[in-house]
Amino acid sequence: MTNRVLLINDTEDVYHWGCYGTSHALKTQLTNQQLKIVDTIPVYDVHNLAWYPNHVSEFGGKENFISRFPELSEKMQNCDRIVVNGEGTIHHFSGYPKALLYLIYAGKEYFGKNISLINHSCFPSTDDKDTLDFYRKAYQCCDYIAAREKRSVNTIKEKLGMPCELAFDSLPLAAKEIEKSVGRVINENYICISGAVNYKHHRSEMIAKLILKLYPNHRYIYLAGSKKEGIHHEEPIVYESLKKYMPTIEMYGATSFEEWISVIKYSKILISGRYHYTIGAMCTGTPTVFFPSNTPKIDAIAEEYKLPRPVSSENDRKFKIKLYLALKWAGIRRWKNLTAVLAKSASNNYKW
């Protein structure tokens, strides 16, 4: 019975509770299918891979891989199938995607495993032949592929020549589990704020002043926290840049996924540039103003689910105007709880 799974790119313990939610849901779905997770390769192990090829000609053979990565080789050998959580990693052409794509290739070509690449976005963001050849080499090794939004599905089908199921991030499956039990953890009226992958610190003054102007007499909560890593090292930098102009803002380190969801759910508004925070708000019907991430993933879900567009402009004056209008509109617009819709789409990750 081929039920022993190696999970690659496990994010359950790090970054923030949104990443926990998606990996937790992924593991639950595997268990529900009578699959046994015999080992995992955490996301930081992928990001810190000691070596990865920069070109398809450098992939090499099995013996070379085993000599470089004996522990990874043992994990691949001792499973029946490999499930790859592609979350947050397969974009552009830095070391991170190269490492993960190389591991996908190794799992199939060197160890002959069934490969499922799920819960991910695919944004090579280029038509460069060498880059697309690298992506294609790995994607052609996959037995099942599911992507989180239509833009990625189209890229995988049209540029990489592989079939792909339209799915969604798995976080709503975890949110659905606890939906009826999420109580309020902050009693006062408050605004929930988070950072962004590509946050521009020089804009903290205008962001803070607009929030203070439009939402006076509120608590201002900067939401962070994760299962084991605690508050990720990027968060205090953004927090301190806002605190200069918003002295009463508080760093809130959520200690559980349920607490994290609660802070988002009961906030007057969420202001965020983080993908999973945006999804958390979609699951709770929380008014949201969001900024674009380092890939078009937030833009894509806003487009597909008819949400307001992320606030973006290279010009500071235009950005300020767009942010003001977005904050005003968020308070007027009717926001829906989309948990059921998103969870149904997320389940497509597991239809292999």
mmCIF file of C-alpha atoms in Angstrom:
data_model
loop_
_atom_site.group_PDB
_atom_site.id
_atom_site.type_symbol
_atom_site.label_atom_id
_atom_site.label_comp_id
_atom_site.label_asym_id
_atom_site.label_seq_id
_atom_site.Cartn_x
_atom_site.Cartn_y
_atom_site.Cartn_z
ATOM 1 C CA MET A 1 0.000 0.000 0.000
ATOM 2 C CA THR A 2 1.591 3.285 -1.124
ATOM 3 C CA ASN A 3 0.572 5.448 1.826
ATOM 4 C CA ARG A 4 3.861 6.744 3.265
ATOM 5 C CA VAL A 5 4.233 10.458 2.502
ATOM 6 C CA LEU A 6 7.196 12.799 2.607
ATOM 7 C CA LEU A 7 5.988 16.398 2.932
ATOM 8 C CA ILE A 8 8.355 18.976 1.453
ATOM 9 C CA ASN A 9 8.245 22.670 2.431
ATOM 10 C CA ASP A 10 6.413 22.324 5.740
ATOM 11 C CA THR A 11 5.508 25.788 7.114
ATOM 12 C CA GLU A 12 3.535 24.776 10.216
ATOM 13 C CA ASP A 13 6.009 26.071 12.818
ATOM 14 C CA VAL A 14 7.261 29.343 11.335
ATOM 15 C CA TYR A 15 6.522 32.782 9.857
ATOM 16 C CA HIS A 16 3.028 33.381 11.259
ATOM 17 C CA TRP A 17 -0.180 31.554 12.149
ATOM 18 C CA GLY A 18 -1.496 31.808 8.608
ATOM 19 C CA CYS A 19 1.348 29.585 7.431
ATOM 20 C CA TYR A 20 0.563 27.234 10.303
ATOM 21 C CA GLY A 21 -3.050 27.095 9.162
ATOM 22 C CA THR A 22 -2.269 26.050 5.614
ATOM 23 C CA SER A 23 0.254 23.337 6.577
ATOM 24 C CA HIS A 24 -1.978 22.096 9.399
ATOM 25 C CA ALA A 25 -4.882 21.776 6.972
ATOM 26 C CA LEU A 26 -2.651 20.039 4.438
ATOM 27 C CA LYS A 27 -1.577 17.439 7.009
ATOM 28 C CA THR A 28 -5.164 16.912 8.119
ATOM 29 C CA GLN A 29 -6.260 16.286 4.544
ATOM 30 C CA LEU A 30 -3.496 13.729 4.041
ATOM 31 C CA THR A 31 -4.501 11.948 7.227
ATOM 32 C CA ASN A 32 -8.135 11.928 6.112
ATOM 33 C CA GLN A 33 -7.010 10.106 2.965
ATOM 34 C CA GLN A 34 -5.352 7.410 5.072
ATOM 35 C CA LEU A 35 -1.903 8.693 4.136
ATOM 36 C CA LYS A 36 0.829 8.580 6.766
ATOM 37 C CA ILE A 37 3.321 11.441 6.918
ATOM 38 C CA VAL A 38 6.557 9.614 7.685
ATOM 39 C CA ASP A 39 8.772 12.699 7.459
ATOM 40 C CA THR A 40 8.837 16.372 6.547
ATOM 41 C CA ILE A 41 11.336 18.805 5.114
ATOM 42 C CA PRO A 42 10.694 22.205 6.770
ATOM 43 C CA VAL A 43 10.594 25.349 4.654
ATOM 44 C CA TYR A 44 13.834 26.691 6.156
ATOM 45 C CA ASP A 45 15.648 23.491 5.153
ATOM 46 C CA VAL A 46 14.579 24.132 1.562
ATOM 47 C CA HIS A 47 15.610 27.789 1.744
ATOM 48 C CA ASN A 48 18.977 26.862 3.256
ATOM 49 C CA LEU A 49 19.770 23.991 0.909
ATOM 50 C CA ALA A 50 23.549 23.683 0.788
ATOM 51 C CA TRP A 51 23.607 23.551 -3.007
ATOM 52 C CA TYR A 52 21.187 23.907 -5.902
ATOM 53 C CA PRO A 53 21.640 24.094 -9.680
ATOM 54 C CA ASN A 54 21.408 27.425 -11.459
ATOM 55 C CA HIS A 55 20.747 25.868 -14.847
ATOM 56 C CA VAL A 56 19.089 22.665 -16.031
ATOM 57 C CA SER A 57 22.450 21.430 -17.299
ATOM 58 C CA GLU A 58 23.702 21.339 -13.691
ATOM 59 C CA PHE A 59 21.052 18.957 -12.330
ATOM 60 C CA GLY A 60 23.434 16.006 -12.488
ATOM 61 C CA GLY A 61 22.651 12.404 -11.586
ATOM 62 C CA LYS A 62 21.408 10.389 -8.623
ATOM 63 C CA GLU A 63 24.816 9.592 -7.135
ATOM 64 C CA ASN A 64 25.735 13.261 -7.093
ATOM 65 C CA PHE A 65 22.493 14.081 -5.256
ATOM 66 C CA ILE A 66 22.995 11.293 -2.706
ATOM 67 C CA SER A 67 26.557 12.400 -1.972
ATOM 68 C CA ARG A 68 25.466 16.002 -1.455
ATOM 69 C CA PHE A 69 22.270 15.258 0.460
ATOM 70 C CA PRO A 70 22.422 11.883 2.224
ATOM 71 C CA GLU A 71 19.685 12.738 4.759
ATOM 72 C CA LEU A 72 17.306 14.104 2.125
ATOM 73 C CA SER A 73 18.022 11.061 -0.038
ATOM 74 C CA GLU A 74 17.117 8.736 2.830
ATOM 75 C CA LYS A 75 13.846 10.587 3.389
ATOM 76 C CA MET A 76 12.969 10.343 -0.301
ATOM 77 C CA GLN A 77 13.898 6.678 -0.409
ATOM 78 C CA ASN A 78 11.807 5.803 2.653
ATOM 79 C CA CYS A 79 8.482 7.138 1.380
ATOM 80 C CA ASP A 80 5.971 5.995 -1.201
ATOM 81 C CA ARG A 81 4.979 9.420 -2.448
ATOM 82 C CA ILE A 82 6.056 13.045 -2.078
ATOM 83 C CA VAL A 83 3.677 15.937 -1.459
ATOM 84 C CA VAL A 84 5.138 19.396 -2.055
ATOM 85 C CA ASN A 85 3.611 22.409 -0.338
ATOM 86 C CA GLY A 86 4.626 25.046 -2.858
ATOM 87 C CA GLU A 87 3.332 27.901 -0.709
ATOM 88 C CA GLY A 88 5.223 31.169 -1.030
ATOM 89 C CA THR A 89 8.279 29.718 -2.759
ATOM 90 C CA ILE A 90 7.789 29.197 -6.500
ATOM 91 C CA HIS A 91 8.224 32.661 -7.943
ATOM 92 C CA HIS A 92 10.934 34.481 -9.896
ATOM 93 C CA PHE A 93 14.333 32.757 -10.109
ATOM 94 C CA SER A 94 16.151 33.172 -6.816
ATOM 95 C CA GLY A 95 17.709 30.364 -4.809
ATOM 96 C CA TYR A 96 14.449 29.459 -3.067
ATOM 97 C CA PRO A 97 12.473 28.331 -6.128
ATOM 98 C CA LYS A 98 15.572 26.736 -7.648
ATOM 99 C CA ALA A 99 16.061 24.637 -4.521
ATOM 100 C CA LEU A 100 12.438 23.503 -4.301
ATOM 101 C CA LEU A 101 12.152 22.773 -8.018
ATOM 102 C CA TYR A 102 15.382 20.778 -7.839
ATOM 103 C CA LEU A 103 13.985 18.663 -4.984
ATOM 104 C CA ILE A 104 10.866 17.947 -7.048
ATOM 105 C CA TYR A 105 13.048 16.811 -9.935
ATOM 106 C CA ALA A 106 15.170 14.642 -7.631
ATOM 107 C CA GLY A 107 12.139 12.975 -6.078
ATOM 108 C CA LYS A 108 10.910 11.771 -9.451
ATOM 109 C CA GLU A 109 14.067 11.292 -11.515
ATOM 110 C CA TYR A 110 16.344 9.840 -8.826
ATOM 111 C CA PHE A 111 13.865 8.002 -6.589
ATOM 112 C CA GLY A 112 10.862 7.387 -8.833
ATOM 113 C CA LYS A 113 8.268 8.768 -6.424
ATOM 114 C CA ASN A 114 4.760 9.943 -7.158
ATOM 115 C CA ILE A 115 4.881 13.747 -6.861
ATOM 116 C CA SER A 116 1.993 16.072 -5.990
ATOM 117 C CA LEU A 117 2.703 19.807 -6.132
ATOM 118 C CA ILE A 118 -0.145 21.619 -4.400
ATOM 119 C CA ASN A 119 -1.150 24.698 -2.415
ATOM 120 C CA HIS A 120 0.956 27.043 -4.457
ATOM 121 C CA SER A 121 1.247 29.928 -6.885
ATOM 122 C CA CYS A 122 3.519 29.839 -9.914
ATOM 123 C CA PHE A 123 5.006 33.173 -10.928
ATOM 124 C CA PRO A 124 8.241 32.837 -12.900
ATOM 125 C CA SER A 125 7.442 36.436 -13.923
ATOM 126 C CA THR A 126 9.529 36.230 -17.061
ATOM 127 C CA ASP A 127 9.638 34.767 -20.557
ATOM 128 C CA ASP A 128 13.344 34.025 -20.246
ATOM 129 C CA LYS A 129 13.989 30.637 -21.850
ATOM 130 C CA ASP A 130 16.478 29.368 -19.246
ATOM 131 C CA THR A 131 14.140 30.221 -16.389
ATOM 132 C CA LEU A 132 11.125 28.564 -17.990
ATOM 133 C CA ASP A 133 13.202 25.505 -18.930
ATOM 134 C CA PHE A 134 14.185 25.157 -15.259
ATOM 135 C CA TYR A 135 10.570 25.444 -14.113
ATOM 136 C CA ARG A 136 9.387 23.082 -16.852
ATOM 137 C CA LYS A 137 11.967 20.443 -15.941
ATOM 138 C CA ALA A 138 10.518 20.197 -12.433
ATOM 139 C CA TYR A 139 6.841 20.584 -13.293
ATOM 140 C CA GLN A 140 7.080 17.763 -15.830
ATOM 141 C CA CYS A 141 8.044 15.497 -12.926
ATOM 142 C CA CYS A 142 4.731 16.079 -11.150
ATOM 143 C CA ASP A 143 1.920 13.547 -11.252
ATOM 144 C CA TYR A 144 -0.605 16.048 -9.881
ATOM 145 C CA ILE A 145 -0.520 19.852 -9.804
ATOM 146 C CA ALA A 146 -2.936 22.255 -8.131
ATOM 147 C CA ALA A 147 -2.491 26.025 -8.050
ATOM 148 C CA ARG A 148 -4.148 28.679 -5.904
ATOM 149 C CA GLU A 149 -5.489 31.054 -8.540
ATOM 150 C CA LYS A 150 -6.276 31.290 -12.254
ATOM 151 C CA ARG A 151 -3.168 33.279 -13.156
ATOM 152 C CA SER A 152 -0.925 30.455 -11.949
ATOM 153 C CA VAL A 153 -3.072 27.784 -13.592
ATOM 154 C CA ASN A 154 -2.757 29.589 -16.923
ATOM 155 C CA THR A 155 1.014 29.937 -16.523
ATOM 156 C CA ILE A 156 1.406 26.243 -15.752
ATOM 157 C CA LYS A 157 -0.762 25.179 -18.673
ATOM 158 C CA GLU A 158 0.415 27.674 -21.278
ATOM 159 C CA LYS A 159 4.091 28.270 -20.437
ATOM 160 C CA LEU A 160 5.024 24.985 -18.766
ATOM 161 C CA GLY A 161 2.758 22.687 -20.765
ATOM 162 C CA MET A 162 1.331 20.781 -17.800
ATOM 163 C CA PRO A 163 -2.250 20.056 -16.670
ATOM 164 C CA CYS A 164 -3.223 21.910 -13.501
ATOM 165 C CA GLU A 165 -6.228 21.896 -11.177
ATOM 166 C CA LEU A 166 -7.598 25.233 -9.980
ATOM 167 C CA ALA A 167 -7.633 25.204 -6.179
ATOM 168 C CA PHE A 168 -7.011 27.701 -3.388
ATOM 169 C CA ASP A 169 -4.741 28.078 -0.408
ATOM 170 C CA SER A 170 -5.535 25.447 2.251
ATOM 171 C CA LEU A 171 -5.913 27.918 5.129
ATOM 172 C CA PRO A 172 -9.748 28.108 4.835
ATOM 173 C CA LEU A 173 -9.916 24.378 5.596
ATOM 174 C CA ALA A 174 -8.250 25.069 8.948
ATOM 175 C CA ALA A 175 -10.467 28.117 9.512
ATOM 176 C CA LYS A 176 -13.560 26.028 8.829
ATOM 177 C CA GLU A 177 -12.551 23.557 11.567
ATOM 178 C CA ILE A 178 -12.706 26.238 14.269
ATOM 179 C CA GLU A 179 -15.230 28.638 12.719
ATOM 180 C CA LYS A 180 -17.958 28.069 15.319
ATOM 181 C CA SER A 181 -15.647 28.215 18.337
ATOM 182 C CA VAL A 182 -13.762 31.473 17.676
ATOM 183 C CA GLY A 183 -14.535 33.857 20.530
ATOM 184 C CA ARG A 184 -13.474 37.438 21.031
ATOM 185 C CA VAL A 185 -10.074 37.926 22.710
ATOM 186 C CA ILE A 186 -9.958 41.754 22.595
ATOM 187 C CA ASN A 187 -13.013 43.497 24.013
ATOM 188 C CA GLU A 188 -12.409 47.104 22.882
ATOM 189 C CA ASN A 189 -12.912 48.432 19.379
ATOM 190 C CA TYR A 190 -9.628 48.065 17.543
ATOM 191 C CA ILE A 191 -7.878 48.241 14.191
ATOM 192 C CA CYS A 192 -5.758 45.258 13.096
ATOM 193 C CA ILE A 193 -2.546 45.969 11.188
ATOM 194 C CA SER A 194 0.134 43.710 9.742
ATOM 195 C CA GLY A 195 3.240 44.181 7.647
ATOM 196 C CA ALA A 196 4.038 43.102 4.113
ATOM 197 C CA VAL A 197 6.814 41.264 2.325
ATOM 198 C CA ASN A 198 7.752 44.393 0.386
ATOM 199 C CA TYR A 199 6.659 46.985 2.948
ATOM 200 C CA LYS A 200 7.914 50.526 2.219
ATOM 201 C CA HIS A 201 8.933 51.978 5.571
ATOM 202 C CA HIS A 202 9.009 55.579 4.392
ATOM 203 C CA ARG A 203 5.226 55.369 3.989
ATOM 204 C CA SER A 204 4.606 54.523 7.650
ATOM 205 C CA GLU A 205 3.933 58.175 8.482
ATOM 206 C CA MET A 206 1.141 58.619 5.931
ATOM 207 C CA ILE A 207 -0.347 55.191 6.750
ATOM 208 C CA ALA A 208 -0.343 55.880 10.486
ATOM 209 C CA LYS A 209 -1.798 59.377 10.156
ATOM 210 C CA LEU A 210 -4.620 58.234 7.892
ATOM 211 C CA ILE A 211 -5.563 55.427 10.269
ATOM 212 C CA LEU A 212 -5.539 57.794 13.245
ATOM 213 C CA LYS A 213 -7.659 60.315 11.355
ATOM 214 C CA LEU A 214 -10.281 57.884 10.059
ATOM 215 C CA TYR A 215 -10.383 55.571 13.075
ATOM 216 C CA PRO A 216 -9.890 57.657 16.225
ATOM 217 C CA ASN A 217 -10.714 56.269 19.665
ATOM 218 C CA HIS A 218 -9.656 52.746 18.773
ATOM 219 C CA ARG A 219 -6.915 50.439 19.950
ATOM 220 C CA TYR A 220 -4.312 49.800 17.274
ATOM 221 C CA ILE A 221 -3.104 46.204 17.168
ATOM 222 C CA TYR A 222 -0.110 45.010 15.152
ATOM 223 C CA LEU A 223 -0.783 41.287 14.743
ATOM 224 C CA ALA A 224 2.103 38.816 14.648
ATOM 225 C CA GLY A 225 3.058 35.442 16.141
ATOM 226 C CA SER A 226 3.652 31.852 15.013
ATOM 227 C CA LYS A 227 3.634 28.345 16.476
ATOM 228 C CA LYS A 228 7.328 27.955 17.391
ATOM 229 C CA GLU A 229 9.209 30.907 15.916
ATOM 230 C CA GLY A 230 7.156 33.465 17.827
ATOM 231 C CA ILE A 231 7.257 36.926 16.297
ATOM 232 C CA HIS A 232 9.117 36.773 12.995
ATOM 233 C CA HIS A 233 12.186 39.011 12.836
ATOM 234 C CA GLU A 234 10.706 41.212 10.072
ATOM 235 C CA GLU A 235 7.716 42.289 12.163
ATOM 236 C CA PRO A 236 9.371 44.532 14.794
ATOM 237 C CA ILE A 237 11.003 46.585 12.039
ATOM 238 C CA VAL A 238 7.640 47.480 10.464
ATOM 239 C CA TYR A 239 6.037 47.875 13.889
ATOM 240 C CA GLU A 240 8.661 50.367 15.096
ATOM 241 C CA SER A 241 8.376 52.421 11.900
ATOM 242 C CA LEU A 242 4.631 52.802 12.550
ATOM 243 C CA LYS A 243 5.033 53.440 16.279
ATOM 244 C CA LYS A 244 6.939 56.672 15.577
ATOM 245 C CA TYR A 245 3.693 58.162 14.283
ATOM 246 C CA MET A 246 1.177 55.958 16.123
ATOM 247 C CA PRO A 247 2.512 55.856 19.721
ATOM 248 C CA THR A 248 -0.317 53.736 21.130
ATOM 249 C CA ILE A 249 0.048 50.874 18.634
ATOM 250 C CA GLU A 250 0.578 47.519 20.373
ATOM 251 C CA MET A 251 2.488 44.470 19.204
ATOM 252 C CA TYR A 252 0.179 41.483 19.636
ATOM 253 C CA GLY A 253 1.832 38.075 19.451
ATOM 254 C CA ALA A 254 -0.978 35.552 18.950
ATOM 255 C CA THR A 255 -0.231 32.251 20.686
ATOM 256 C CA SER A 256 -2.606 30.027 18.693
ATOM 257 C CA PHE A 257 -4.242 29.831 15.288
ATOM 258 C CA GLU A 258 -7.640 30.372 16.884
ATOM 259 C CA GLU A 259 -6.417 33.526 18.636
ATOM 260 C CA TRP A 260 -4.912 34.806 15.390
ATOM 261 C CA ILE A 261 -8.212 34.290 13.551
ATOM 262 C CA SER A 262 -10.104 35.951 16.415
ATOM 263 C CA VAL A 263 -8.003 39.118 16.267
ATOM 264 C CA ILE A 264 -8.700 39.396 12.539
ATOM 265 C CA LYS A 265 -12.379 38.473 12.845
ATOM 266 C CA TYR A 266 -13.380 41.035 15.471
ATOM 267 C CA SER A 267 -11.288 43.946 14.247
ATOM 268 C CA LYS A 268 -13.004 47.011 12.802
ATOM 269 C CA ILE A 269 -10.787 46.684 9.761
ATOM 270 C CA LEU A 270 -7.671 44.752 8.723
ATOM 271 C CA ILE A 271 -4.884 46.717 7.012
ATOM 272 C CA SER A 272 -2.359 44.271 5.626
ATOM 273 C CA GLY A 273 0.029 43.329 2.866
ATOM 274 C CA ARG A 274 0.258 39.674 3.883
ATOM 275 C CA TYR A 275 -1.403 36.996 1.786
ATOM 276 C CA HIS A 276 -2.610 34.748 4.606
ATOM 277 C CA TYR A 277 -3.906 37.661 6.660
ATOM 278 C CA THR A 278 -5.993 38.658 3.651
ATOM 279 C CA ILE A 279 -7.358 35.119 3.411
ATOM 280 C CA GLY A 280 -8.063 35.128 7.150
ATOM 281 C CA ALA A 281 -10.187 38.240 6.646
ATOM 282 C CA MET A 282 -11.940 36.640 3.666
ATOM 283 C CA CYS A 283 -12.849 33.732 5.950
ATOM 284 C CA THR A 284 -14.322 36.018 8.604
ATOM 285 C CA GLY A 285 -15.907 38.734 6.475
ATOM 286 C CA THR A 286 -13.668 41.390 8.004
ATOM 287 C CA PRO A 287 -13.381 44.707 6.124
ATOM 288 C CA THR A 288 -9.915 44.832 4.611
ATOM 289 C CA VAL A 289 -7.507 47.196 2.952
ATOM 290 C CA PHE A 290 -4.603 45.306 1.477
ATOM 291 C CA PHE A 291 -1.335 46.112 -0.214
ATOM 292 C CA PRO A 292 0.209 43.945 -2.966
ATOM 293 C CA SER A 293 2.707 41.249 -2.042
ATOM 294 C CA ASN A 294 6.000 40.434 -3.763
ATOM 295 C CA THR A 295 4.029 38.472 -6.377
ATOM 296 C CA PRO A 296 0.567 39.062 -7.911
ATOM 297 C CA LYS A 297 -1.041 36.486 -5.578
ATOM 298 C CA ILE A 298 -3.113 39.032 -3.614
ATOM 299 C CA ASP A 299 -4.069 40.862 -6.816
ATOM 300 C CA ALA A 300 -5.188 37.518 -8.280
ATOM 301 C CA ILE A 301 -7.502 36.544 -5.423
ATOM 302 C CA ALA A 302 -8.927 40.068 -5.255
ATOM 303 C CA GLU A 303 -9.742 39.787 -8.939
ATOM 304 C CA GLU A 304 -11.258 36.305 -8.701
ATOM 305 C CA TYR A 305 -13.391 37.011 -5.628
ATOM 306 C CA LYS A 306 -14.411 40.536 -6.640
ATOM 307 C CA LEU A 307 -12.632 42.290 -3.785
ATOM 308 C CA PRO A 308 -11.245 45.842 -3.969
ATOM 309 C CA ARG A 309 -7.859 46.012 -5.638
ATOM 310 C CA PRO A 310 -4.715 46.215 -3.508
ATOM 311 C CA VAL A 311 -3.552 49.773 -2.831
ATOM 312 C CA SER A 312 -0.515 50.397 -4.978
ATOM 313 C CA SER A 313 1.404 53.243 -6.609
ATOM 314 C CA GLU A 314 5.026 54.157 -7.034
ATOM 315 C CA ASN A 315 4.043 57.781 -6.498
ATOM 316 C CA ASP A 316 3.637 58.631 -2.802
ATOM 317 C CA ARG A 317 0.934 61.239 -3.378
ATOM 318 C CA LYS A 318 -1.160 58.882 -5.491
ATOM 319 C CA PHE A 319 -0.602 56.105 -2.959
ATOM 320 C CA LYS A 320 -1.925 58.334 -0.168
ATOM 321 C CA ILE A 321 -5.059 59.194 -2.148
ATOM 322 C CA LYS A 322 -5.680 55.539 -3.027
ATOM 323 C CA LEU A 323 -5.180 54.486 0.591
ATOM 324 C CA TYR A 324 -7.587 57.146 1.856
ATOM 325 C CA LEU A 325 -10.260 56.054 -0.631
ATOM 326 C CA ALA A 326 -9.686 52.374 0.176
ATOM 327 C CA LEU A 327 -10.069 52.997 3.905
ATOM 328 C CA LYS A 328 -13.280 54.934 3.330
ATOM 329 C CA TRP A 329 -14.705 52.327 0.953
ATOM 330 C CA ALA A 330 -13.828 49.433 3.287
ATOM 331 C CA GLY A 331 -16.132 50.892 5.928
ATOM 332 C CA ILE A 332 -19.054 51.119 3.498
ATOM 333 C CA ARG A 333 -18.697 47.958 1.437
ATOM 334 C CA ARG A 334 -20.586 44.798 2.417
ATOM 335 C CA TRP A 335 -18.064 42.067 3.259
ATOM 336 C CA LYS A 336 -19.048 38.399 3.199
ATOM 337 C CA ASN A 337 -17.736 35.379 5.076
ATOM 338 C CA LEU A 338 -16.272 33.251 2.279
ATOM 339 C CA THR A 339 -15.082 30.276 4.336
ATOM 340 C CA ALA A 340 -17.356 27.700 2.686
ATOM 341 C CA VAL A 341 -16.567 28.889 -0.848
ATOM 342 C CA LEU A 342 -12.815 29.032 -0.235
ATOM 343 C CA ALA A 343 -12.689 25.704 1.612
ATOM 344 C CA LYS A 344 -14.481 23.984 -1.277
ATOM 345 C CA SER A 345 -11.919 25.362 -3.711
ATOM 346 C CA ALA A 346 -9.042 24.481 -1.353
ATOM 347 C CA SER A 347 -10.183 20.844 -1.325
ATOM 348 C CA ASN A 348 -9.185 20.633 -5.001
ATOM 349 C CA ASN A 349 -5.569 20.396 -3.819
ATOM 350 C CA TYR A 350 -6.303 16.824 -2.760
ATOM 351 C CA LYS A 351 -8.148 15.367 -5.724
ATOM 352 C CA TRP A 352 -5.322 13.232 -6.987
#
